[in-house]
């Protein structure tokens, strides 16, 4: 009977439960809980409002609307013109997982004061000198570095120019000392040698399809994003850019106008160009001789510009090619290049001159301060290392943890984009000398220090960067409020007409040009490239990780036949093995690549394995791909 | 989510994407993710498991790279995903013509994904995660979706909602004009957004160079493409076989 | 209480240690699968190799297969209680256990397979009556209840449970109602087998799967019902034969096999005929109407036209022919071979409709993609297989699954 009673009770209780609120409440709670997990991020509250601003992550300084919720930027949207994909999420850099937030001494937490003390101690030491390596020259902070270094008796070092290299090379041939910038709107054709013209080189608004009034001919070994959307892609063999440039010069010589022939060093140039007939060039470039002749005629017929700047991650293409491109620009009448006026500097800011890092004396630097304010151009450590004294102290003032973690004694965090007012360097794709400012919309975390303030403290200068920036704005004569609100101060246009004095810079000989043109390709020729903005936000992984719109960092591709020769398989882990180090890569097959070429998309990791060759180009000699 | 605004006569939002202008920069993809609080990729995510409401395919045609941005097509006739959802988590809003997804009701059965001929729908295979602090930068107008639910493009419904509220506050009624994130972001102005009830806009979709993908399935997609190149059109509609890369 | 007291009177079962040795590996497999399911439920479905393209993977394919094979339960019930095929009483209990394990296992896998199982009840709360999945959910959950009710009398007839008098009364009352449950079960099964077919047949965006139909149901609705009915008896015959082999004793009389084979053969023949008609209609009308030439579906090396041949001719027509011929099906080897082939045919059909549909690109510039399940997917399914084996093993050991067993044993003793 007891068993039966129990069963009855159990059955009755189960039936009765349905009439209590318990199961229904449970259902409701399940529904609520299944819709609101406690670990789900909550969206912020607050009024959404747009604030006009400028993005200063690259020289383009695009006009943006910073959409803010409760004062915090939630996105940047184009104003007036266009943005690159990184522009939309540039505000994410403050929260990027690789962002440096505290001072590190060889991986251990330290204080900025420790770094300052160590640097001061090194300054008061006897041997060597102090140098500041500015990875983004041309900013107000750069001027201040030079000013402070004058007091410290130090050297102001700059990395090799990549973007703007052709303009700089052409500028060295001119009669007058002006700064040149490209002006794409003035030309009908641009011949670009392996330069990401349509993919980061120029401001997006200036090269977007509807605004692009010029033809793009891309001479590149790889079907890069620019090559894929260019009007014509000349799939040259890797490293044969100089050959093609000389062959074009060869064709242009035949129908040369008189003034060019009167230039200094013209005979030297002629000697190099005449030696490179289109038929000869065809052998090493893989481009049909008649196409080369036609190309020369096309460039001649209409205003044209030749660009050989290179890739911001892959590095410059070498002095010979830059000189050849500059010479071609002179032969073609210097179309598409204009003088860019200088932006005023306060009178008492006199400073030391720029020194290209390659010109610094080996072993001369006992204190190196690296200023890396934004994600940007890569610089091989192999270019820096020889310049350091054997016990040199390296302080990297940087926004991120990994780039200099292995080499720097101290990593000092700096305020990132939108955490402090920053100005952008002058753009290389317009002769408009514009001064743009990004606003401080976010509070800078405790412990960040502006790079300029660090160097100023060493020089005994207590004026903060923000005040110095105000001084500069005053000297320029711009309205600070207008700049803060996304305005731009533009220098009055320079009215100079350009005239070339010589066709080759001093020291550039026909033999050097021909040697560069005939340099054999490596058995496995590594063509490196990267998108400098890739480190701006983790959300950008949408473009390469969750889709195939861009090449993922640390990915490499080769022709299927090359893969077979290397005995590597797509999808299996592989390592790029070089005399300078090993780099793990994800391999993919690309039918568009020529055999023997490895297209490497690597970001800053590339700088750990590449070497600067005698021409200044970054190469990876003796590379192999082996299964990991 | 999507509710009919009885006060306003219906709109019929649609999109025209100009394939001759698109150069595959990816602005639309990033802007879309930013606007709609789509999380950054999980470290293990791939193009096949990724959360992209708008995917851009790359094809080769007419000697160049052709890019094909593909948002949800907002099918208006026998909407394939709507009819299959067992618990009404997919709704076709008659007031806008937008196919809305209600993430709070989604079971995560993925039947709608199997049903979609455009593969416009994506699944949250992982818990959505943002780097510490970055959740401050989320869009307040769009809710965050959970792991195990399906999501997709809704023509920036959050923006539509904000526009309707703004119009209502100003005493306005009827369909509102607004711009989805991808259209605002495009540097080439390749994405035109409008209302098919607007005759001027509708005329653009009726031009001979305009077409829709998989039109023959009869699902009435409201995303139109246009190109003046027959080679590009052939590559996209399958009249010729080209090599895909997406 | 010693466990042998639980075993039916007169039934000869293995000693307990041997039984434990038999179930041990299945318990291990079950534990592994349970761990895999825990991973999926607690962390997310990234543990599977499914993706946005293969939104449905191994589990849906196997769920559909298992439910088709489990159809033996409803159809045998229908034949026995409604059409009074008395000889099938010998296998009805076994069929019900198979059905119960197949259906409950499929439900568990489905719960793991959806992203938000806690919201599963929303289907009852916000049902979309136009969705085939709603129909499936309603019918399967209801039918599972029916199966459980059909299982209860078997359970109550256990030697020890019988000792409770009220249980006996309850069992007797239930038994009288069994014809009602058989009818309800048949109706529910008919609908969910059909709506599982409809699941893919209605996908107008997937021209490979899409079929025109009658009323609101696409042709796959009816083909699924028919194929499940055809293969159900074959699977019952196959499992009975397997249990006989494992137990090393006859459990049913030969005419039971013959009846199962005959019914299966006839229905299979009908199914193959209708499937052929449907395929021809699809090739010549349905697919071209939606802008797809049918040959395009078979351009991908893995899924050539061989699959169509294998599904219809090799694993459809051939077993139907064997089962249709009295002389052939009376030879046990042929009958079992044909049953295996029939089951393979239906499995292949479910594979084609699920996996191949997912694999084929609809967009002209899209690629054919392959998919291989992760260990978690295999393990989760392994757990269900293990669960089925365990439930069946326990049922076989402690309940009376084959009423003829004792009779045959006595007859053998006498002879």
JSON list of C-alpha atoms in Angstrom, two decimals, chain A residues 8-24:
[
{"chain": "A", "resi": 8, "resn": "UNK", "atom": "CA", "xyz": [-0.28, 8.25, -6.29]},
{"chain": "A", "resi": 9, "resn": "UNK", "atom": "CA", "xyz": [1.37, 11.10, -4.50]},
{"chain": "A", "resi": 10, "resn": "UNK", "atom": "CA", "xyz": [4.04, 11.36, -7.17]},
{"chain": "A", "resi": 11, "resn": "UNK", "atom": "CA", "xyz": [1.51, 11.34, -10.00]},
{"chain": "A", "resi": 12, "resn": "UNK", "atom": "CA", "xyz": [-0.71, 13.86, -8.29]},
{"chain": "A", "resi": 13, "resn": "UNK", "atom": "CA", "xyz": [2.17, 16.15, -7.49]},
{"chain": "A", "resi": 14, "resn": "UNK", "atom": "CA", "xyz": [3.37, 16.05, -11.12]},
{"chain": "A", "resi": 15, "resn": "UNK", "atom": "CA", "xyz": [-0.10, 16.90, -12.40]},
{"chain": "A", "resi": 16, "resn": "UNK", "atom": "CA", "xyz": [-0.59, 19.58, -9.78]},
{"chain": "A", "resi": 17, "resn": "UNK", "atom": "CA", "xyz": [2.74, 21.19, -10.57]},
{"chain": "A", "resi": 18, "resn": "UNK", "atom": "CA", "xyz": [1.41, 22.20, -13.93]},
{"chain": "A", "resi": 19, "resn": "UNK", "atom": "CA", "xyz": [-1.11, 24.44, -12.19]},
{"chain": "A", "resi": 20, "resn": "UNK", "atom": "CA", "xyz": [1.51, 26.23, -10.12]},
{"chain": "A", "resi": 21, "resn": "UNK", "atom": "CA", "xyz": [3.59, 29.13, -11.49]},
{"chain": "A", "resi": 22, "resn": "UNK", "atom": "CA", "xyz": [6.78, 27.04, -11.17]},
{"chain": "A", "resi": 23, "resn": "UNK", "atom": "CA", "xyz": [7.03, 25.42, -14.64]},
{"chain": "A", "resi": 24, "resn": "UNK", "atom": "CA", "xyz": [5.86, 28.55, -16.40]}
]
